[in-house]
mmCIF file of C-alpha atoms and ligand atoms in Angstrom:
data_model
loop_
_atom_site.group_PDB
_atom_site.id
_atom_site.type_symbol
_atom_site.label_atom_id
_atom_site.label_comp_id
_atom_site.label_asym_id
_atom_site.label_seq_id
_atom_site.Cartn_x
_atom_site.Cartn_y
_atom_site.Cartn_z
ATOM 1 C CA UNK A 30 27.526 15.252 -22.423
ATOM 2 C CA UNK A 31 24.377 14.694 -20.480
ATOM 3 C CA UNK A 32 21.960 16.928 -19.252
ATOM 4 C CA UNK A 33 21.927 16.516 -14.958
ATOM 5 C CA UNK A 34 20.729 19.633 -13.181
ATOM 6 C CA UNK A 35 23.111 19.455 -10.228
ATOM 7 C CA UNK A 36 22.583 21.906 -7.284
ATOM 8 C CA UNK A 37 25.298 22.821 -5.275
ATOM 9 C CA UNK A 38 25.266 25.337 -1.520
ATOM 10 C CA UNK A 39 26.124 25.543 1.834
ATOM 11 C CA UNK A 40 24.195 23.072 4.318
ATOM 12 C CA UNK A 41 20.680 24.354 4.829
ATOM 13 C CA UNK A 42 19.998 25.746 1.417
ATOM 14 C CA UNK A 43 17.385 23.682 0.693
ATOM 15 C CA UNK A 44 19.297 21.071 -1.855
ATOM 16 C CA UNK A 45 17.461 18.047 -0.917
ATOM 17 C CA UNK A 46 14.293 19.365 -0.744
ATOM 18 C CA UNK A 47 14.000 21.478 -3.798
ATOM 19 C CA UNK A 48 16.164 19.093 -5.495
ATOM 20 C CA UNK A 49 14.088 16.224 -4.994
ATOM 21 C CA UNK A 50 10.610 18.685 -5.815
ATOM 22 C CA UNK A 51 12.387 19.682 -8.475
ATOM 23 C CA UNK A 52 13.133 15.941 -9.964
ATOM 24 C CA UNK A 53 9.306 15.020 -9.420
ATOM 25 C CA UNK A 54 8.239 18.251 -11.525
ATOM 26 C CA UNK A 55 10.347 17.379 -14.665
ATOM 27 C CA UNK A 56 9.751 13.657 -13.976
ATOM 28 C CA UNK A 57 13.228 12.571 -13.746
ATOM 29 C CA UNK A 58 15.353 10.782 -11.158
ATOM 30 C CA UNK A 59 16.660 12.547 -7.955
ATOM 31 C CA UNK A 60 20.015 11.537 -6.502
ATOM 32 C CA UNK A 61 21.422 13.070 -3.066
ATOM 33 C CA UNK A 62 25.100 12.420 -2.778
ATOM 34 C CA UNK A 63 24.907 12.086 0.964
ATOM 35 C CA UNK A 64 22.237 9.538 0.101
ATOM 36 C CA UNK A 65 24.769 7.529 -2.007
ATOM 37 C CA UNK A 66 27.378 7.640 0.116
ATOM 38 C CA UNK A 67 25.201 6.519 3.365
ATOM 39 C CA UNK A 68 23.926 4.081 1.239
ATOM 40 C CA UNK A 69 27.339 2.260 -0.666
ATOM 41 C CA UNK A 70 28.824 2.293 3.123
ATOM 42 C CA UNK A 71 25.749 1.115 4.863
ATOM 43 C CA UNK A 72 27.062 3.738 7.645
ATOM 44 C CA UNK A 73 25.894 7.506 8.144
ATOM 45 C CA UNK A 74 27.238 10.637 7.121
ATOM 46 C CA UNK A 75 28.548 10.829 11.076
ATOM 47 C CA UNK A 76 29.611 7.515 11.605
ATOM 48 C CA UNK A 77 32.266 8.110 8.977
ATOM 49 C CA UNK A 78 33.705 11.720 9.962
ATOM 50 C CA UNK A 79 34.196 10.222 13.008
ATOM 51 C CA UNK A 80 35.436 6.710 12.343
ATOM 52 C CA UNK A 81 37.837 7.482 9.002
ATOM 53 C CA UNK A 82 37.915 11.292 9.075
ATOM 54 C CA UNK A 83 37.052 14.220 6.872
ATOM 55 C CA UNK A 84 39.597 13.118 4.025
ATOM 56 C CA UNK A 85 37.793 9.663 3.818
ATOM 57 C CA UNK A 86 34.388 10.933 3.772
ATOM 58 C CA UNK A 87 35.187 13.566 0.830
ATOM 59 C CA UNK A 88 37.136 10.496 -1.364
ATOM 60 C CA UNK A 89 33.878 8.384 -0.711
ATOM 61 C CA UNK A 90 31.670 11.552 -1.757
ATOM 62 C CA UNK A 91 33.749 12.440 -4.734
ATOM 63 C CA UNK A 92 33.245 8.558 -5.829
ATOM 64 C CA UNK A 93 29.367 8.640 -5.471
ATOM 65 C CA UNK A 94 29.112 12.401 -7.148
ATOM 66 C CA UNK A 95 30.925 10.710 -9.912
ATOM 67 C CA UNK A 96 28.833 7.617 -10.476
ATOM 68 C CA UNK A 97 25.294 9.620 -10.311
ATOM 69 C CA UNK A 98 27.050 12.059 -13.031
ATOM 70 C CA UNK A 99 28.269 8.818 -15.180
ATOM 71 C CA UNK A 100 24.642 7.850 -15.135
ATOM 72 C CA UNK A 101 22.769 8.725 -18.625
ATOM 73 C CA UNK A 102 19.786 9.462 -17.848
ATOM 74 C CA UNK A 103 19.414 12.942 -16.951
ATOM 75 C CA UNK A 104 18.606 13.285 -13.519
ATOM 76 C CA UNK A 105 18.397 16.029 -10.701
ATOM 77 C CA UNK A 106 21.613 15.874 -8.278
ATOM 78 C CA UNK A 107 21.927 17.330 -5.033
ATOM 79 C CA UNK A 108 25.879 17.735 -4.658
ATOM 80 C CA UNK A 109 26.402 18.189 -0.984
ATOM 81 C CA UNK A 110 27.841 21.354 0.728
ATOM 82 C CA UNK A 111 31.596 20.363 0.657
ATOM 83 C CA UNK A 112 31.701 18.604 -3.322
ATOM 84 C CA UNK A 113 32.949 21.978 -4.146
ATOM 85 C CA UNK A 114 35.960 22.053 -2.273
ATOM 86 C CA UNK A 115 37.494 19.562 -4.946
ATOM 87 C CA UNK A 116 38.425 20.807 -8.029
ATOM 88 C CA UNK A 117 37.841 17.573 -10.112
ATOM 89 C CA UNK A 118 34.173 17.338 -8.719
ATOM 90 C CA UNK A 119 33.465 21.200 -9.752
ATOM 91 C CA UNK A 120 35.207 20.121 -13.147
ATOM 92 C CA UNK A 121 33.206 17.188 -13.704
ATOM 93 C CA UNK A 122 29.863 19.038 -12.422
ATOM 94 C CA UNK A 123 30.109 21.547 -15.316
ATOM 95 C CA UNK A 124 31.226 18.677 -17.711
ATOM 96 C CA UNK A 125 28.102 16.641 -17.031
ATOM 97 C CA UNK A 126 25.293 19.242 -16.059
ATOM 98 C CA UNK A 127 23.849 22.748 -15.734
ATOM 99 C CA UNK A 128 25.295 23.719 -12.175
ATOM 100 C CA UNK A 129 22.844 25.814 -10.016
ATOM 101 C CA UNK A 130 23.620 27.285 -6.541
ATOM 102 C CA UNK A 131 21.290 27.907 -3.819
ATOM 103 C CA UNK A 132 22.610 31.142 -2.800
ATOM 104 C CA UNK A 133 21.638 32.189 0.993
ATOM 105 C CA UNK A 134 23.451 34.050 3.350
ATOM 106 C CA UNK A 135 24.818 32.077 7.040
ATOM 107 C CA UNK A 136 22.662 34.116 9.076
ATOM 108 C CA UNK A 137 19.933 32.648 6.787
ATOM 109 C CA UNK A 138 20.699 28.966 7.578
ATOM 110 C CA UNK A 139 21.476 28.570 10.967
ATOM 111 C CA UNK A 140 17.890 28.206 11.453
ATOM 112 C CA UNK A 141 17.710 25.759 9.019
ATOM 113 C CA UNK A 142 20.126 23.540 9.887
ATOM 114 C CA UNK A 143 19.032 20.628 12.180
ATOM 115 C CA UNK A 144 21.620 18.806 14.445
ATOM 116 C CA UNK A 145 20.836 15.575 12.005
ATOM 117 C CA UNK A 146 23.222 12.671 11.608
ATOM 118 C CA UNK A 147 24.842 13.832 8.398
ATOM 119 C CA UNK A 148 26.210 17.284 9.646
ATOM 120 C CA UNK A 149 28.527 16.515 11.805
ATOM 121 C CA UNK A 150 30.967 19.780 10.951
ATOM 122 C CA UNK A 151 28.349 21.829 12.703
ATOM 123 C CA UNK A 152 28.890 20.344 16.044
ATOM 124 C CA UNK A 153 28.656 23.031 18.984
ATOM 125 C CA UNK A 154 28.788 26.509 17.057
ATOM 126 C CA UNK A 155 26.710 26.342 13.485
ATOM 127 C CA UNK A 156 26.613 29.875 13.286
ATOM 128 C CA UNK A 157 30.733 30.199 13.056
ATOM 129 C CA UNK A 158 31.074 27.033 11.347
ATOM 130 C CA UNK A 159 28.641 28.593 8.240
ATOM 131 C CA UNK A 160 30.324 32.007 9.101
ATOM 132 C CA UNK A 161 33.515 30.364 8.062
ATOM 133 C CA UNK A 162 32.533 28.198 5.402
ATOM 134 C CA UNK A 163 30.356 30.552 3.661
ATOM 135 C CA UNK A 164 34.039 33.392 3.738
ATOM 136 C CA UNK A 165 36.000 29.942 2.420
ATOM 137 C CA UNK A 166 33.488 28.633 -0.110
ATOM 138 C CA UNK A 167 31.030 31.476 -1.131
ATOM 139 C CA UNK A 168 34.035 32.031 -4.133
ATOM 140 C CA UNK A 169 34.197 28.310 -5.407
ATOM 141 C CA UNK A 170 30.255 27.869 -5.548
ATOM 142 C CA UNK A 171 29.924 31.340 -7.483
ATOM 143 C CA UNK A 172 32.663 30.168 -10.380
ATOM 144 C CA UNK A 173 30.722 26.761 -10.512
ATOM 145 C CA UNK A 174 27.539 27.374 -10.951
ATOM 146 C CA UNK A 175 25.959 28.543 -14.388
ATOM 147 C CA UNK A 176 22.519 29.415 -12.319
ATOM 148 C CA UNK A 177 22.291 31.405 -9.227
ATOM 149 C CA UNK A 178 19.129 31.219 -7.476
ATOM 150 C CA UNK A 179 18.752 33.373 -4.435
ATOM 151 C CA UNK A 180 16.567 31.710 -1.931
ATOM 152 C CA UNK A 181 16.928 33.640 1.557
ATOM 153 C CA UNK A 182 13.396 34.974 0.288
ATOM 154 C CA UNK A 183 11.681 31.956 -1.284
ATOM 155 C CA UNK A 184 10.199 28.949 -0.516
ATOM 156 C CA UNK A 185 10.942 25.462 -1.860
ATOM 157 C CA UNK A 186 8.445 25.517 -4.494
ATOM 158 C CA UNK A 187 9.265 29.118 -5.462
ATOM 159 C CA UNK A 188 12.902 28.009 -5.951
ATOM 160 C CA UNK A 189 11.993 24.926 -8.206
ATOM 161 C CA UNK A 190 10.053 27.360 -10.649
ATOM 162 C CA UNK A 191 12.870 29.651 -10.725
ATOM 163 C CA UNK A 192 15.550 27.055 -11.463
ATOM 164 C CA UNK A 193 12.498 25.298 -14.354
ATOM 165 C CA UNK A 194 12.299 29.269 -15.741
ATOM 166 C CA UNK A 195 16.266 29.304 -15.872
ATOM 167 C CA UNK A 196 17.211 26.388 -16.753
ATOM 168 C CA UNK A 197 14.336 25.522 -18.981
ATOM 169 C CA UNK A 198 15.156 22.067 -19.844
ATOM 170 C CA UNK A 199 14.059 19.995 -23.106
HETATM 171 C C1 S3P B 4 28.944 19.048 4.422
HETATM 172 C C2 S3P B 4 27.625 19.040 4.030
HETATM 173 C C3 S3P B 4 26.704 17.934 4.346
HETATM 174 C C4 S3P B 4 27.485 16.628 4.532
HETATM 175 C C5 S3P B 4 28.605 16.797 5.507
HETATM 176 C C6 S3P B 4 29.580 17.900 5.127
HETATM 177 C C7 S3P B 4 29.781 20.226 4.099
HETATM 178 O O1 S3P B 4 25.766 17.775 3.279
HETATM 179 O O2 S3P B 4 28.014 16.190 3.331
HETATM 180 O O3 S3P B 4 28.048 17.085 6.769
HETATM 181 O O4 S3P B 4 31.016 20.157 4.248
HETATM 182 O O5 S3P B 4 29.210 21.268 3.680
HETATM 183 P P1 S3P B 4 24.555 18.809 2.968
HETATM 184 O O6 S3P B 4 25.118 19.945 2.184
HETATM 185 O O7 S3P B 4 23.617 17.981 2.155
HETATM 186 O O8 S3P B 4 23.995 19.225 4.258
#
């Protein structure tokens, strides 16, 4: 079993950015799975919702979550919003890493959330959308994660410290 740090939340809670502050503090790699997946397909996030559909983008993201966990070295992974969903990705999360969620409440990340290429979901109403997902998903990122880390309040560096004073890795 290897040691990953994988964080896992709803879109806006900060998992690229504290993920990849966090990999530069304990000097490790940092692997986005949206990153992976943009960059086996050479297409974005977008271009595939709306070319293959939904159920082609999550087979794609399960495949690239897998291959950063099958990696060795211990790295920090930033699982995106929907990995969750599948039950063999929140399986093989807590197989191959300490699982942390980035626990925020909808209201919280509307702001947050930028009309970027890679959200398509969040189209013309963001703040039902994360209403919604939040009531669907809140339960599946809670029984995954071994680390809550509330960050409504905190800033991106404040989170890293409290996932390095949690997690305390070797
Ligand atoms: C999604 C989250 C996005 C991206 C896609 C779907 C989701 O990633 O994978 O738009 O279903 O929550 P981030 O969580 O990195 O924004």
């Amino acid at each position: 079993m290897s040691g990953h740090i994988v964080l896992i939340g709803m879109m806006g809670a900060g998992k690229t950015t504290v993920g990849s502050r966090l990999a530069r503090a304990l000097d490790r790699p940092f692997v986005d799975s949206d990153a992976q997946v943009e960059q086996r397909t050479a297409r974005t996030v977008r271009e595939i919702f709306e070319t293959e559909g939904e159920a082609a983008y999550r087979a794609l993201e399960a495949e690239a979550l897998a291959a950063a966990l099958a990696s060795e070295e211990p790295a920090v992974i930033a699982a995106a919003g929907g990995t969750i969903l599948d039950p063999t990705n929140r399986r093989r999360m807590k197989e191959f890493g300490t699982v942390v969620f980035l626990e925020a409440k909808p209201a919280d990340l509307v702001g947050r959330v930028g009309g970027d290429d890679h959200r398509p979901l969040l189209r013309d109403d963001p703040a039902g959308v994360l209403e919604e997902m939040d009531r669907v998903r809140r339960h599946l990122y809670e029984e995954t994660a071994d680390v809550v880390v509330d960050v409504s309040a905190l800033g991106p560096d404040d989170v890293v410290a409290e996932i390095v004073r949690q997690v305390a890795p070797t």
